[in-house]
Amino acid sequence: MNIIDVPEGAVAKQGTIDLRGVETSKDFKRKLHGEWEFYPNTLLVSENPKPYKQNGHKIYSTLPESWDKYFNNETNIHYGSYRLTILKDDKKPQLYGITIPEGLSPYELYVDGKLIGSLGDITSDNEKTAPASRPITHYFTLDSSESEIIIQGVQTNRFAQGGFTKDIIFGDLHSMERTKFFSIATQMAVCLVFIFYLLFTALLFAIGIRSKSLIYFAMIIISTCITVLVSSNKILYIYMPINWIWAYKIYYFSYINNMLFFILFLRDLVKEYSKPKILTVVPMLCAVYLLFIVLAPIEYIISTKFIFTILISVSPIIITIFMLIIVIKGKKGVVFLLLTGTAVVTNSLYFSLRQNATLPYSHYPFDLLIAITAISAFWFTQYFQTTLQTEKLTVKLQKEINTKDDFLANTSHELRNPLHGMMSIAQTLLVKQDHQFAEKNNDDLKLLLTIGNHMSYMLDDLLDLVKLKEKTIRLQPKPINVYNLTSGVSNIFLFMLKGKPVELIINIPKDLPPVLADETRLIQIFTNLFHNAIKFTEKGSIICDAEVVGKKLYISITDTGIGIEKDMQESIFEPYEQVDSSMTSIGGGLGLGLSICQELVILHGGTISLSSTVGKGSTFTFSLPIAKNLAVDEADLNAENDASLSKYVSLLNNLSKFEGEITAATEKGSLVTSHSRVLIVDDDAVNLQVLTNVLSTEPYEIETALSGAEALEKLQEGSFDLIISDIMMPHMSGYELAQRIRERFSISELPILFLTARQQREDIQLAFLSGANDYVKKPMEYVELKSRVNALVRVKQTSEERLRIEAAWLQAQIQPHFFFNTLNSIVSLHGVDDEQMEELLLAFSDYLQMSFDFQNADLVVPISYELKLVHSYIAIEQIRFGNRVQVIWDIPENIELSVPPLSIQTLVENAIQHGILPRIQGGTVTIRIAEAEEHFAISISDNGVGFDNTGPKKQTSVGLVNTEQRLKQLFGVELTIESVIGQGTTISFPIPK
């Protein structure tokens, strides 16, 4: 027999290790590969044997090997004992250690009949409660010349090979301790490195770097740590004792989970280079298998172990191949990811080899460390590349900013000269006008002057912004009475509050000390803050108060407006920033007011802050230094007459005037009388005035609306041939308005023309998707605008004309059976009832005459004309069908209204033909017109067969569809149909007064 790997100098023989003559003071450690005495189905205790079975017999087992071959397959649980004799010199006691590898669970270790150590309880642990197997080192003293080592245990895990399939290590205390320490320390060192990376990742996430790759990387680190703690020494099970079933699940779960997030991580890193589908398929497979591991019984997991092996081995190879392809393409930094993939492949291969390893300690941490380090190197490479690129972009951006500032300054100066020339000419013409000067031209010149003032004010803001940035503004501070200045400025804005449920309150005490400030710039600060508060406050109050704190005066302006969201409060003072820059934002402007206010307050040595709650309002508070030992000039400020505000006051007054004119014109009804009605929608009164002036030369009846909601109200009140709408309006954008209109009117029934400054392809596409017929870009060419308006109005008129002609044609195409049946009735009455025959002839003659009348093609006809045709038709049907057709007339005398031609007649014919005549006994038709406060209600009822009112209505009759479309176009109303099977039908519609 061959006995190997025994201590140097020892004599080995069957079942015995001879240590006599071996110098144990030196380090030695050997694998006990020799043959042990093996007692299958027997548990031995040296002095008091307690066998479970009496038929156990001694054989010799060469370790490591599975003991399964020594047992039959009658039972799943096997147990047995190993015995080894140690011979040594009879000297002083010597400390030794023995490492029992993972395998048996539970087991007990005896030396010279004494219990040295154990794992679990061999007398009570069963298959479900047996602890997870792990390598344990036991220490003992050999103090005799011949010692006996017995290991006895039970194999409760029926899915693993029985007995010891890994080496048992024996050696002196020093050797065993050093080996154990090195293995555990290596594993803990790897985990500490991983924890450092995890803390670093958490720090990046905490400072605001929200990246999926960070989450994936953190999960990789956590999973890798678990794989380290459940491998080799299985340190995790020392502090978390669990049974072997959950140990298997944790082992499989940690490795697959690690592979899942590793693939997701690399896929996220290389998504800009490549997006192979397999990198999506493999994670899905891993996720499904993870769910299987958690839910499935252990026997199914063991039986599908090949899936686990394939995912662990094949996935890294696939990833590495893709990394190699990307590296070949020359992508910078990806070589580190290739190194990562290679390290993971190495780890996977080592994992496969380790399954058959015979060493009790088999930890190999280097590939994992290399993988993590390579990933970090890739990130650092990306970071430095991004930093370099950012530096280049920063330099370029700074040049662009300087160029932009210069452009703004130059543009403002270049625009100012022709602007002032235009305004001067307009003012001169206004002054020099004579009596023959047309009043309309006078209004146009005032409008021109107002637009010029508005442009000039915007240019002043742009120039102030550039000057503040370049620090070229020089203040001229002097003592100023804040109460007088605030009162004067607030009086300017009182007219803006007319008609609004908003109160402007000044709570500044008169006895406040003066502040040291530039008068003109302080007026500019108050103007911007007051205007901002009024613009965003629909109802409530705007309160200005002040208090002295230390050496400064703090002034607050509080409103009850819409408020500002928290994420906007930090950037609201930035140039060009607005509370709401969307197309439905309130007001307009460049978003420079608050930025200029902040810069001016800082120049005065103060601060400005904002406190706001969405839906409740905002408070702007700024501070100014108090003017000590300085008196206010007797010629105190009169803000209303200050030259710096004259232009602004003029602009706001003129805008208010235009809004009043537009409102008055809207309330009055129309500006030009014509059959074609155009509704112009814009939140800017000046734009409405300009468009009204442009279209006033055309034969249109023009109405205006200052919001989408007002436009919808006007559509409820009457019909229009065209809607001209701006896109960017507060509360309801032009897109939303068009969508609301399309819920009632089709493209041909009511055309919509958009005026838009948004000229991107997406904006234009959205306009058509919202239901627009056409659009005109701003600034617009008036010839183009008129041409497009004329074309769309013609579309509406053509659609109406088609409906009217269709109705007249339907009436003219008298049903052949009705025509011949009427003639047959006339013939049948001849010689029988000549008086009734004459009555039928007269009714039929009137019916034919009115059916072919050109008046049927008009938009509306008098109610008397329509009822005359109805009378003729009913007379014919009553003569033909006798008492089967009964009619009740409920119509007021001398009623005056107009209805679309062939509307009531069509509904009456429908009631008779499809309502009462299908019944053998016939029925009654009721024609009713009732006068309400705002409209006439017309209804035609019958007690006929009725129909199912839950399905599609109106689509079964061309006449009903045509009638409803004409009613919708003319009055914006629809037919209301109520029907019950067997009880009858009522069709009604209103006609506005």
XYZ file of C-alpha atoms in Angstrom, residues 38 74 166 415 546 650 667 768 823 897 961:
11
model
C -12.602 3.003 8.475
C -30.713 1.557 0.995
C -10.472 17.084 0.849
C -30.865 99.175 -32.253
C -39.918 97.746 6.408
C -45.998 105.920 -20.550
C -67.912 93.706 -25.538
C -50.491 70.110 -36.713
C -99.246 60.287 -57.451
C -86.320 83.213 -35.410
C -75.684 64.006 -39.921
